[in-house]
Amino acid sequence: MAESSSYLEKFSGNEIHQRSYNTNPEKPGRWQNFKDSFKRVNVEDDIDPDLSDIERANLLTSKSPLKRKLKSRNITMIAIGSSIGSALFVGSGSALSTGGPGGILIGWTITGLAIFTTMQSLGELSVAFPVSGGFNLYASRFIDPSVGFAVAWNYFIQFLVLLPLELVSSSITMRFWNTSVNPDIWVLIFYIVVCSINMIGVRAYGEAEFIFSLIKVTAVIGFIIVSIVLAAGGAPNGVHHGAEFWHNPGAFANGFKGVASVFVTAAFAYAGVELVGLAAAESENPRRALPRAIKQVFWRILMFYLVSLTLICFLVPYNSDRLLGASSVDVTASPFVIAIESGGISGLPHVMNAVILISVISVASTSVYASSRTLTSLAEQGLAPSFCAYIDRAGRPLAAIIICNIFALLAFIAASNKEAEVFDWLMSISALSSIASWISINWAHIRFRRGLKTQGRSTDELTFVAQTGVIGSYLGGTIFVLVLIAQFWIALFPVGEKSSAYNFFLSYLGGVILIVFYIGHKIWKKNWILQIPSRKLDLDTGRREPDLELLREQLRQEKAFLRGKPWYYRFYRFWC
């Protein structure tokens, strides 16, 4: 601890601070304020040049001038709605056809368990260290800078590529209602919407995501209620299948390989849950908002995924022709639509298509947010061009947002007959990024706990302690490593297809890119360690509550307050 805090004492004052923006005694007008908001925040960088790269990165990311304007409800809805989208509404259909009802429930349940433990680990780290870059920086400070470099750049590429892909998806979604309009017109409309949301500021993003997530959550709850009625035999046309589809055509499709492929699909469907950790740096009160958001991930997994998919397994057979060969935004291939239409309810495809469109816009907006914040953090750490760290007076990472918006112009190939091939390869670059990020979160949490123990400290100084502990991190990390192995196997021997180098790299190119970034950083920085020794881990920089004794007293008072409450209140607070 002495080593990690020695340089902190030198910078405990105001060595890094923002200067006053307005020295003019006359109050400027609105137009002048608007123009001035785009000017760069003046941040003095007089950090001791003798500090190591990781020490410097820890200090700069902890002092990032990003605005802390995300409210508790914004954080909660980002956590709940971040991964509810076409992967659930439509993509689950391909998983059902590949793995069968038994395979889809096994895959989603085990992967959901790993996500739950991972989010608990992320919650402990992000509440303690709500720094710019979030979980990407945790890999650098608690594992090895090369791991952090590889994970962060792949995470940036993942969402950078996802942005134009989602804009193209929006044009495909609109074809459901209108096929005469040039697809690029729809791309332009939604491009302006997404760019505007993020250019206004983080509060606009938070409020937009709150509304988008609320609509998605309401839709899922509505579909669950309707599906329960249908599964219970209340279909207007009198159709009632019961457990028929579990016997004919059966519980599993394509045997063990089919189940293995469902694990891969489930992992991609959960992508985005970690965004709540990235948003920690811009939360008004991460100590209050993040624990509640992290805990509610469990209920989202239970209700939105497992309950809805269980009901679908009773209503749609895995050999349905409508599940095969459809795109991720083909509303007619949604198992939800198939289930309800087979029950005699008409008009649902229009509602579902609208929900998918909202989900696509939500993911596109989130892509700008995630990629811009990740790139800014990389620049603050000296791992990306310095101009990418440009943050204006409104707290917007302006340079990074502009870079993301420029790359999004690639979406205007929507009218080209080569769009599918281009985006297949772009997605292959970052296909494994989320899984790599989840593994790094669990690994960083294990190293953080090891650092506490080695330096004679304990979890008593933490505002939020992962309910699953270090065991949960080992479990979650192991499951995701097995998912990577399963993906490697499926990439070599695809279900129902012949093996080929083309299909392998289309599925596993992201793993190759990850290794290249890791080795490239090792050579660039001449960093030949595998892990930072636990006695040298920095356990203090970036904390919002630097006074540990005061924090411990506050925690004791909060625990005493809870002990005085009824059991049902304590039960609710434990889980929610």
Coordinates of C-alpha atoms in Angstrom, one line a residue, residues 8-568:
L8 CA -1.0 9.9 -4.5
E9 CA 0.1 12.1 -1.6
K10 CA 2.0 14.3 -4.0
F11 CA -1.2 14.9 -6.0
S12 CA -3.9 15.0 -3.3
G13 CA -4.4 18.7 -3.8
N14 CA -5.3 20.5 -7.0
E15 CA -2.5 19.5 -9.3
I16 CA -5.0 18.5 -11.9
H17 CA -8.0 20.9 -12.1
Q18 CA -10.2 22.7 -14.5
R19 CA -9.6 26.4 -15.0
S20 CA -12.4 28.9 -15.0
Y21 CA -14.1 29.2 -18.4
N22 CA -15.4 32.8 -18.2
T23 CA -13.3 35.7 -17.1
N24 CA -15.5 38.3 -18.7
P25 CA -17.6 40.1 -16.1
E26 CA -20.4 40.5 -18.6
K27 CA -22.8 37.6 -18.8
P28 CA -22.5 36.0 -22.3
G29 CA -25.5 35.3 -24.4
R30 CA -26.9 31.9 -25.2
W31 CA -25.3 31.8 -28.7
Q32 CA -21.9 32.6 -27.2
N33 CA -22.4 30.0 -24.5
F34 CA -23.3 27.5 -27.2
K35 CA -20.2 28.2 -29.2
D36 CA -18.0 28.3 -26.1
S37 CA -19.3 24.9 -25.0
F38 CA -17.3 23.3 -27.9
K39 CA -14.0 24.7 -26.7
R40 CA -11.7 22.3 -25.0
V41 CA -11.7 22.1 -21.2
N42 CA -8.4 23.4 -19.9
V43 CA -6.8 20.7 -17.8
E44 CA -3.4 21.3 -16.3
D45 CA -1.1 18.3 -16.8
D46 CA 1.8 18.9 -14.4
I47 CA 2.1 15.2 -13.4
D48 CA 5.5 14.1 -12.1
P49 CA 7.3 12.7 -15.2
D50 CA 8.9 10.0 -13.0
L51 CA 5.6 8.2 -12.7
S52 CA 5.2 5.0 -14.6
D53 CA 2.8 4.7 -17.5
I54 CA 0.1 2.9 -15.4
E55 CA 0.4 5.4 -12.5
R56 CA 0.0 8.3 -15.0
A57 CA -3.0 6.6 -16.6
N58 CA -4.7 5.9 -13.3
L59 CA -4.4 9.6 -12.3
L60 CA -5.6 11.0 -15.6
T61 CA -8.6 8.7 -16.0
S62 CA -9.6 9.4 -12.4
K63 CA -9.6 13.2 -13.1
S64 CA -11.3 13.0 -16.5
P65 CA -13.5 16.2 -17.1
L66 CA -16.5 14.1 -18.3
K67 CA -19.7 15.5 -16.9
R68 CA -21.3 13.5 -14.1
K69 CA -24.9 13.9 -15.3
L70 CA -26.3 10.4 -15.4
K71 CA -29.0 10.0 -12.8
S72 CA -29.8 6.8 -10.8
R73 CA -32.8 6.0 -13.1
N74 CA -30.6 6.5 -16.2
I75 CA -28.0 4.0 -14.9
T76 CA -30.8 1.5 -13.9
M77 CA -32.4 1.6 -17.3
I78 CA -29.1 1.3 -19.0
A79 CA -28.4 -1.8 -17.0
I80 CA -31.8 -3.3 -17.7
G81 CA -32.3 -2.4 -21.3
S82 CA -28.7 -2.4 -22.6
S83 CA -28.9 -5.8 -24.2
I84 CA -32.6 -6.2 -24.9
G85 CA -32.9 -6.0 -28.7
S86 CA -33.0 -8.0 -31.9
A87 CA -30.8 -10.7 -30.4
L88 CA -33.7 -11.6 -28.0
F89 CA -36.6 -10.7 -30.3
V90 CA -35.3 -12.4 -33.5
G91 CA -31.9 -13.9 -32.9
S92 CA -33.3 -16.4 -30.3
G93 CA -35.1 -18.0 -33.2
S94 CA -31.9 -19.1 -34.9
A95 CA -30.7 -20.5 -31.5
L96 CA -33.9 -22.4 -31.1
S97 CA -33.6 -23.9 -34.6
T98 CA -29.9 -24.9 -33.9
G99 CA -30.1 -26.2 -30.3
G100 CA -33.8 -27.0 -29.7
P101 CA -35.7 -26.0 -26.6
G102 CA -33.5 -27.9 -24.2
G103 CA -30.3 -26.5 -25.8
I104 CA -31.6 -22.9 -25.7
L105 CA -32.5 -23.1 -22.0
I106 CA -29.3 -24.7 -21.0
G107 CA -27.2 -22.2 -23.0
W108 CA -29.0 -19.1 -21.8
T109 CA -29.2 -20.3 -18.1
I110 CA -25.5 -21.1 -17.7
T111 CA -24.4 -18.0 -19.7
G112 CA -26.8 -15.9 -17.6
L113 CA -25.3 -17.3 -14.4
A114 CA -21.8 -16.2 -15.7
I115 CA -23.2 -12.8 -16.6
F116 CA -24.7 -12.4 -13.1
T117 CA -21.4 -13.2 -11.4
T118 CA -19.5 -11.0 -13.8
M119 CA -21.8 -8.0 -13.1
Q120 CA -21.3 -8.5 -9.4
S121 CA -17.5 -8.3 -9.9
L122 CA -17.9 -5.3 -12.2
G123 CA -20.1 -3.6 -9.6
E124 CA -17.5 -3.9 -6.9
L125 CA -14.8 -2.4 -9.1
S126 CA -16.9 0.3 -10.7
V127 CA -18.4 1.6 -7.5
A128 CA -14.9 1.7 -6.0
F129 CA -13.2 3.2 -9.1
P130 CA -15.7 5.1 -11.3
V131 CA -13.0 6.2 -13.7
S132 CA -12.9 7.1 -17.4
G133 CA -12.8 3.9 -19.5
G134 CA -14.3 1.8 -16.7
F135 CA -13.6 -1.9 -17.0
N136 CA -11.1 -1.5 -19.8
L137 CA -8.8 0.4 -17.4
Y138 CA -9.3 -2.2 -14.7
A139 CA -7.5 -4.7 -16.9
S140 CA -4.5 -2.4 -17.2
R141 CA -4.2 -1.5 -13.5
F142 CA -5.0 -4.9 -12.0
I143 CA -3.8 -7.4 -14.6
D144 CA -1.3 -6.1 -17.2
P145 CA -1.3 -3.0 -19.4
S146 CA -1.0 -5.2 -22.5
V147 CA -4.2 -7.0 -21.6
G148 CA -6.0 -3.7 -21.0
F149 CA -4.7 -2.4 -24.3
A150 CA -5.9 -5.4 -26.3
V151 CA -9.3 -5.6 -24.6
A152 CA -10.0 -1.8 -24.8
W153 CA -9.1 -1.5 -28.5
N154 CA -11.2 -4.5 -29.4
Y155 CA -14.1 -3.1 -27.4
F156 CA -13.7 0.2 -29.2
I157 CA -13.7 -1.6 -32.6
Q158 CA -16.7 -3.7 -31.6
F159 CA -19.0 -0.7 -31.1
L160 CA -17.4 1.4 -33.8
V161 CA -18.4 -1.4 -36.3
L162 CA -21.7 -1.9 -34.7
L163 CA -22.8 1.7 -35.3
P164 CA -23.0 1.6 -39.1
L165 CA -24.3 -2.0 -38.9
E166 CA -27.2 -0.9 -36.8
L167 CA -27.9 2.1 -39.1
V168 CA -28.1 -0.4 -42.0
S169 CA -30.3 -2.6 -39.9
S170 CA -32.7 0.3 -39.4
S171 CA -33.1 0.7 -43.2
I172 CA -33.8 -3.1 -43.4
T173 CA -36.4 -2.8 -40.6
M174 CA -38.2 0.0 -42.5
R175 CA -38.6 -2.2 -45.6
F176 CA -41.2 -4.0 -43.6
W177 CA -43.5 -1.0 -44.2
N178 CA -42.0 0.6 -47.3
T179 CA -39.9 -1.0 -50.0
S180 CA -40.0 1.8 -52.5
V181 CA -37.8 4.3 -50.6
N182 CA -34.0 4.2 -51.2
P183 CA -32.5 2.5 -48.1
D184 CA -29.9 5.3 -47.8
I185 CA -32.8 7.8 -47.0
W186 CA -33.6 5.8 -43.9
V187 CA -29.9 5.6 -43.0
L188 CA -29.6 9.4 -43.3
I189 CA -32.7 10.0 -41.1
F190 CA -31.5 7.7 -38.3
Y191 CA -27.9 8.8 -38.7
I192 CA -29.1 12.4 -37.9
V193 CA -31.1 11.1 -34.9
V194 CA -28.3 9.1 -33.4
C195 CA -25.6 11.8 -34.0
S196 CA -27.9 14.5 -32.4
I197 CA -28.5 12.4 -29.3
N198 CA -24.8 12.1 -28.5
M199 CA -23.8 15.6 -29.6
I200 CA -26.3 17.2 -27.2
G201 CA -24.5 15.6 -24.3
V202 CA -24.5 12.7 -21.9
R203 CA -27.7 13.7 -20.2
A204 CA -29.5 13.5 -23.6
Y205 CA -28.1 10.0 -24.1
G206 CA -29.2 9.0 -20.6
E207 CA -32.7 10.3 -21.1
A208 CA -33.0 8.8 -24.6
E209 CA -31.8 5.4 -23.4
F210 CA -34.2 5.6 -20.5
I211 CA -37.1 6.0 -22.9
F212 CA -35.8 3.4 -25.3
S213 CA -35.3 0.9 -22.5
L214 CA -38.7 1.6 -21.0
I215 CA -40.3 0.8 -24.3
K216 CA -38.3 -2.4 -24.7
V217 CA -39.0 -3.6 -21.2
T218 CA -42.8 -2.9 -21.6
A219 CA -42.8 -4.8 -24.9
V220 CA -41.1 -7.9 -23.3
I221 CA -43.5 -7.9 -20.3
G222 CA -46.4 -7.6 -22.7
F223 CA -45.2 -10.5 -24.8
I224 CA -44.6 -12.6 -21.7
I225 CA -48.2 -12.0 -20.5
V226 CA -49.6 -12.9 -24.0
S227 CA -47.3 -16.0 -24.2
I228 CA -48.5 -17.2 -20.8
V229 CA -52.1 -17.0 -22.0
L230 CA -51.3 -18.9 -25.2
A231 CA -49.3 -21.6 -23.4
A232 CA -52.2 -22.1 -21.0
G233 CA -54.6 -22.7 -23.9
G234 CA -56.2 -19.3 -24.2
A235 CA -55.4 -18.8 -27.9
P236 CA -58.3 -17.2 -29.9
N237 CA -58.1 -20.1 -32.4
G238 CA -58.2 -22.7 -29.7
V239 CA -54.7 -24.1 -30.5
H240 CA -53.0 -25.6 -27.4
H241 CA -49.7 -27.5 -27.7
G242 CA -48.8 -28.0 -24.1
A243 CA -45.4 -29.9 -24.0
E244 CA -45.9 -31.3 -27.5
F245 CA -42.9 -29.6 -29.0
W246 CA -40.6 -31.1 -26.4
H247 CA -41.5 -34.5 -27.6
N248 CA -42.0 -33.8 -31.3
P249 CA -39.7 -32.7 -32.8
G250 CA -37.8 -33.1 -29.5
A251 CA -35.9 -31.3 -26.8
F252 CA -32.5 -31.0 -28.7
A253 CA -31.5 -30.3 -32.3
N254 CA -28.0 -31.2 -33.6
G255 CA -27.0 -32.9 -30.4
F256 CA -24.1 -31.6 -28.3
K257 CA -22.8 -29.4 -31.1
G258 CA -26.2 -27.7 -31.3
V259 CA -26.1 -26.9 -27.6
A260 CA -22.5 -25.6 -27.9
S261 CA -23.5 -23.2 -30.6
V262 CA -26.3 -21.9 -28.4
F263 CA -23.8 -20.9 -25.8
V264 CA -22.1 -18.7 -28.4
T265 CA -25.4 -17.1 -29.5
A266 CA -26.4 -16.5 -25.9
A267 CA -23.1 -14.8 -25.1
F268 CA -23.7 -12.4 -28.1
A269 CA -27.3 -11.8 -26.9
Y270 CA -26.1 -10.6 -23.5
A271 CA -23.5 -8.2 -25.0
G272 CA -24.0 -4.7 -23.6
V273 CA -24.7 -5.6 -20.0
E274 CA -21.2 -4.3 -19.1
L275 CA -22.1 -0.7 -20.3
V276 CA -23.2 0.2 -16.8
G277 CA -19.6 0.0 -15.7
L278 CA -18.5 2.3 -18.5
A279 CA -21.1 4.8 -17.5
A280 CA -19.9 4.9 -13.9
A281 CA -17.5 7.8 -14.6
E282 CA -20.5 10.0 -15.7
S283 CA -22.8 9.0 -12.9
E284 CA -23.9 11.6 -10.4
N285 CA -23.7 9.2 -7.5
P286 CA -22.1 5.8 -8.5
R287 CA -22.1 4.7 -4.9
R288 CA -26.0 4.8 -4.8
A289 CA -26.9 4.1 -8.5
L290 CA -24.5 1.3 -9.5
P291 CA -25.2 -1.3 -6.8
R292 CA -29.0 -1.1 -7.5
A293 CA -28.4 -1.3 -11.3
I294 CA -26.0 -4.2 -10.9
K295 CA -28.4 -6.2 -8.7
Q296 CA -31.3 -5.8 -11.1
V297 CA -29.3 -7.5 -13.8
F298 CA -30.3 -10.8 -12.1
W299 CA -34.0 -10.0 -12.4
R300 CA -33.6 -9.0 -16.0
I301 CA -31.8 -12.2 -16.9
L302 CA -34.5 -14.2 -15.0
M303 CA -37.6 -12.4 -16.5
F304 CA -36.7 -11.0 -19.8
Y305 CA -34.6 -13.9 -21.1
L306 CA -35.3 -17.1 -19.3
V307 CA -39.0 -16.7 -18.7
S308 CA -39.7 -15.5 -22.2
L309 CA -37.6 -18.1 -23.9
T310 CA -39.1 -20.9 -21.7
L311 CA -42.5 -19.9 -22.9
I312 CA -41.3 -19.7 -26.6
C313 CA -40.1 -23.3 -26.3
F314 CA -43.7 -24.4 -25.5
L315 CA -45.1 -22.4 -28.5
V316 CA -42.7 -22.8 -31.4
P317 CA -41.1 -26.0 -32.7
Y318 CA -37.4 -25.8 -33.5
N319 CA -38.0 -27.2 -37.0
S320 CA -40.3 -24.4 -38.0
D321 CA -39.4 -23.3 -41.5
R322 CA -39.8 -19.6 -40.6
L323 CA -36.9 -19.8 -38.1
L324 CA -34.4 -20.8 -40.8
G325 CA -32.2 -18.5 -42.9
A326 CA -33.7 -15.2 -41.7
S327 CA -31.7 -12.1 -41.0
S328 CA -31.4 -10.6 -37.5
V329 CA -34.0 -7.9 -38.3
D330 CA -36.5 -10.1 -40.1
V331 CA -39.5 -9.6 -37.9
T332 CA -41.4 -12.5 -39.5
A333 CA -38.7 -14.9 -38.2
S334 CA -39.1 -13.8 -34.6
P335 CA -40.2 -16.7 -32.4
F336 CA -42.4 -14.2 -30.5
V337 CA -44.3 -13.3 -33.7
I338 CA -44.5 -17.0 -34.8
A339 CA -45.9 -18.0 -31.5
I340 CA -48.6 -15.3 -31.3
E341 CA -49.6 -15.6 -34.9
S342 CA -50.0 -19.3 -34.6
G343 CA -52.4 -18.6 -31.7
G344 CA -54.6 -16.6 -34.0
I345 CA -53.6 -13.0 -33.0
S346 CA -53.0 -10.7 -36.0
G347 CA -51.3 -7.4 -36.3
L348 CA -48.4 -8.2 -34.0
P349 CA -45.7 -8.1 -36.6
H350 CA -46.2 -4.3 -36.9
V351 CA -45.8 -3.9 -33.2
M352 CA -42.8 -6.1 -33.1
N353 CA -41.2 -4.3 -36.0
A354 CA -41.6 -1.0 -34.2
V355 CA -40.0 -2.4 -31.1
I356 CA -37.1 -3.8 -33.2
L357 CA -36.6 -0.4 -34.8
I358 CA -36.4 1.3 -31.4
S359 CA -34.0 -1.4 -30.3
V360 CA -31.8 -0.8 -33.3
I361 CA -31.7 3.0 -32.7
S362 CA -31.0 2.4 -29.1
V363 CA -28.0 0.1 -29.9
A364 CA -26.7 2.6 -32.5
S365 CA -26.9 5.5 -29.9
T366 CA -25.2 3.3 -27.3
S367 CA -22.5 2.4 -29.9
V368 CA -21.5 6.1 -30.2
Y369 CA -21.4 6.4 -26.4
A370 CA -19.4 3.2 -25.8
S371 CA -16.9 3.7 -28.6
S372 CA -16.3 7.4 -27.9
R373 CA -15.7 6.9 -24.2
T374 CA -13.4 4.0 -24.8
L375 CA -11.4 5.9 -27.3
T376 CA -11.1 8.9 -25.0
S377 CA -9.9 6.7 -22.2
L378 CA -7.3 5.2 -24.4
A379 CA -6.1 8.6 -25.4
E380 CA -5.9 9.7 -21.8
Q381 CA -3.7 6.7 -21.1
G382 CA -1.4 7.5 -24.0
L383 CA -2.6 4.5 -26.0
A384 CA -4.3 6.4 -28.8
P385 CA -3.6 9.8 -30.5
S386 CA -3.7 12.6 -28.0
F387 CA -6.2 14.6 -29.9
C388 CA -8.8 11.8 -29.2
A389 CA -8.8 13.0 -25.6
Y390 CA -10.4 16.3 -26.5
I391 CA -13.3 16.9 -24.1
D392 CA -15.2 20.2 -24.5
R393 CA -16.7 22.4 -21.8
A394 CA -20.0 20.6 -22.0
G395 CA -18.2 17.3 -21.0
R396 CA -18.5 15.8 -24.5
P397 CA -15.5 13.7 -25.8
L398 CA -15.9 15.7 -29.0
A399 CA -13.0 14.3 -31.1
A400 CA -14.0 10.7 -30.3
I401 CA -17.7 11.3 -31.1
I402 CA -16.7 13.0 -34.5
I403 CA -14.5 10.0 -35.4
C404 CA -17.3 7.6 -34.6
N405 CA -19.8 9.6 -36.6
I406 CA -17.4 9.8 -39.6
F407 CA -16.9 6.0 -39.5
A408 CA -20.7 5.6 -39.4
L409 CA -20.9 7.1 -42.9
L410 CA -20.0 3.6 -44.0
A411 CA -23.7 2.8 -43.4
F412 CA -24.5 4.5 -46.7
I413 CA -23.5 1.3 -48.6
A414 CA -26.9 0.1 -47.5
A415 CA -28.1 0.4 -51.2
S416 CA -25.1 -1.6 -52.4
N417 CA -25.3 -5.3 -53.2
K418 CA -22.0 -5.8 -51.3
E419 CA -23.3 -4.6 -47.9
A420 CA -23.8 -8.1 -46.4
E421 CA -20.3 -9.2 -47.3
V422 CA -18.6 -6.0 -46.0
F423 CA -20.4 -6.1 -42.7
D424 CA -19.9 -9.8 -42.1
W425 CA -16.1 -9.2 -42.2
L426 CA -16.4 -6.1 -40.1
M427 CA -18.3 -7.9 -37.4
S428 CA -15.9 -10.8 -37.5
I429 CA -13.1 -8.4 -36.4
S430 CA -14.8 -7.8 -33.0
A431 CA -17.1 -10.8 -32.7
L432 CA -15.4 -12.0 -29.5
S433 CA -14.9 -8.6 -27.9
S434 CA -17.6 -8.8 -25.3
I435 CA -16.5 -12.3 -24.1
A436 CA -12.9 -11.0 -23.8
S437 CA -14.1 -8.0 -21.8
W438 CA -16.1 -10.3 -19.5
I439 CA -13.1 -12.5 -18.9
S440 CA -11.0 -9.4 -18.1
I441 CA -13.5 -8.1 -15.6
N442 CA -13.5 -11.4 -13.7
W443 CA -9.7 -11.6 -13.9
A444 CA -9.3 -8.0 -12.7
H445 CA -11.6 -8.6 -9.8
I446 CA -9.6 -11.6 -8.7
R447 CA -6.4 -9.6 -8.9
F448 CA -8.0 -6.7 -7.0
R449 CA -9.0 -8.9 -4.1
R450 CA -5.5 -10.4 -4.2
G451 CA -4.1 -7.0 -3.9
L452 CA -6.2 -6.1 -0.9
K453 CA -5.1 -9.3 0.9
T454 CA -1.4 -8.8 0.0
Q455 CA -1.4 -5.2 1.1
G456 CA -3.1 -6.0 4.4
R457 CA -6.5 -4.5 3.6
S458 CA -10.0 -5.9 3.4
T459 CA -13.4 -5.5 1.8
D460 CA -14.5 -3.4 4.8
E461 CA -13.4 -0.3 3.0
L462 CA -15.6 -1.1 0.0
T463 CA -19.0 0.5 -0.5
F464 CA -20.3 -2.4 -2.5
V465 CA -19.0 -6.0 -2.2
A466 CA -19.7 -8.6 -4.8
Q467 CA -22.3 -10.9 -3.4
T468 CA -20.7 -13.8 -5.4
G469 CA -17.2 -13.0 -4.1
V470 CA -14.0 -14.2 -5.8
I471 CA -15.6 -17.6 -6.3
G472 CA -18.1 -16.0 -8.6
S473 CA -15.3 -14.4 -10.6
Y474 CA -13.6 -17.8 -11.0
L475 CA -16.9 -19.4 -12.1
G476 CA -17.8 -16.6 -14.5
G477 CA -14.4 -16.4 -16.1
T478 CA -14.2 -20.2 -16.5
I479 CA -17.6 -20.3 -18.2
F480 CA -16.6 -17.7 -20.7
V481 CA -13.3 -19.4 -21.5
L482 CA -15.3 -22.5 -22.2
V483 CA -17.6 -20.4 -24.5
L484 CA -14.5 -19.3 -26.4
I485 CA -13.4 -22.9 -26.8
A486 CA -16.9 -23.8 -28.0
Q487 CA -16.8 -20.9 -30.5
F488 CA -13.4 -22.2 -31.8
W489 CA -14.9 -25.7 -32.2
I490 CA -18.0 -24.3 -34.0
A491 CA -15.8 -22.1 -36.2
L492 CA -13.8 -25.1 -37.3
F493 CA -16.8 -27.4 -37.7
P494 CA -20.0 -25.4 -38.3
V495 CA -23.4 -26.9 -37.6
G496 CA -24.8 -28.2 -40.9
E497 CA -21.9 -26.9 -43.0
K498 CA -18.5 -28.0 -44.3
S499 CA -15.3 -26.8 -42.7
S500 CA -13.5 -24.0 -44.5
A501 CA -10.9 -21.3 -43.8
Y502 CA -13.5 -18.7 -44.9
N503 CA -16.1 -19.7 -42.3
F504 CA -13.4 -20.1 -39.6
F505 CA -12.0 -16.6 -39.9
L506 CA -15.5 -15.2 -40.3
S507 CA -16.3 -16.5 -36.8
Y508 CA -12.9 -16.3 -35.1
L509 CA -11.0 -13.4 -36.6
G510 CA -11.7 -11.4 -33.5
G511 CA -9.5 -13.8 -31.5
V512 CA -6.7 -13.3 -33.9
I513 CA -7.0 -9.5 -33.7
L514 CA -7.0 -9.7 -29.9
I515 CA -3.7 -11.7 -29.8
V516 CA -2.1 -9.3 -32.3
F517 CA -3.0 -6.2 -30.2
Y518 CA -1.7 -8.0 -27.1
I519 CA 1.6 -9.0 -28.6
G520 CA 1.9 -5.6 -30.4
H521 CA 1.6 -3.7 -27.1
K522 CA 4.2 -6.0 -25.5
I523 CA 6.7 -5.1 -28.3
W524 CA 5.8 -1.4 -28.4
K525 CA 6.1 -0.8 -24.6
K526 CA 8.7 -3.5 -24.0
N527 CA 6.4 -4.8 -21.3
W528 CA 7.4 -8.4 -20.7
I529 CA 5.5 -9.1 -17.4
L530 CA 2.4 -11.4 -17.4
Q531 CA 0.8 -9.7 -14.4
I532 CA 1.5 -6.7 -12.1
P533 CA 2.7 -8.1 -8.7
S534 CA -0.2 -7.8 -6.2
R535 CA 2.0 -5.8 -3.8
K536 CA 2.3 -3.1 -6.4
L537 CA -1.3 -2.8 -7.4
D538 CA -2.8 0.7 -7.1
L539 CA -5.8 0.4 -4.8
D540 CA -6.6 4.1 -4.3
T541 CA -6.4 6.3 -7.4
G542 CA -9.8 7.1 -8.8
R543 CA -11.9 6.7 -5.7
R544 CA -14.7 9.2 -5.1
E545 CA -14.4 8.6 -1.3
P546 CA -10.7 9.0 -0.6
D547 CA -11.2 9.2 3.2
L548 CA -11.4 5.5 4.1
E549 CA -12.1 6.0 7.8
L550 CA -15.1 8.3 7.0
L551 CA -16.3 5.8 4.5
R552 CA -16.1 2.9 7.0
E553 CA -18.1 5.0 9.5
Q554 CA -20.8 5.7 6.9
L555 CA -21.0 2.1 6.0
R556 CA -21.4 1.1 9.6
Q557 CA -24.3 3.6 10.0
E558 CA -26.0 2.3 6.9
K559 CA -25.7 -1.3 8.1
A560 CA -27.1 -0.3 11.5
F561 CA -30.0 1.5 9.7
L562 CA -30.8 -1.7 7.7
R563 CA -30.7 -3.9 10.8
G564 CA -33.5 -1.8 12.2
K565 CA -35.8 -2.4 9.2
P566 CA -38.3 -5.3 8.7
W567 CA -37.0 -8.5 7.2
Y568 CA -38.9 -8.0 3.9

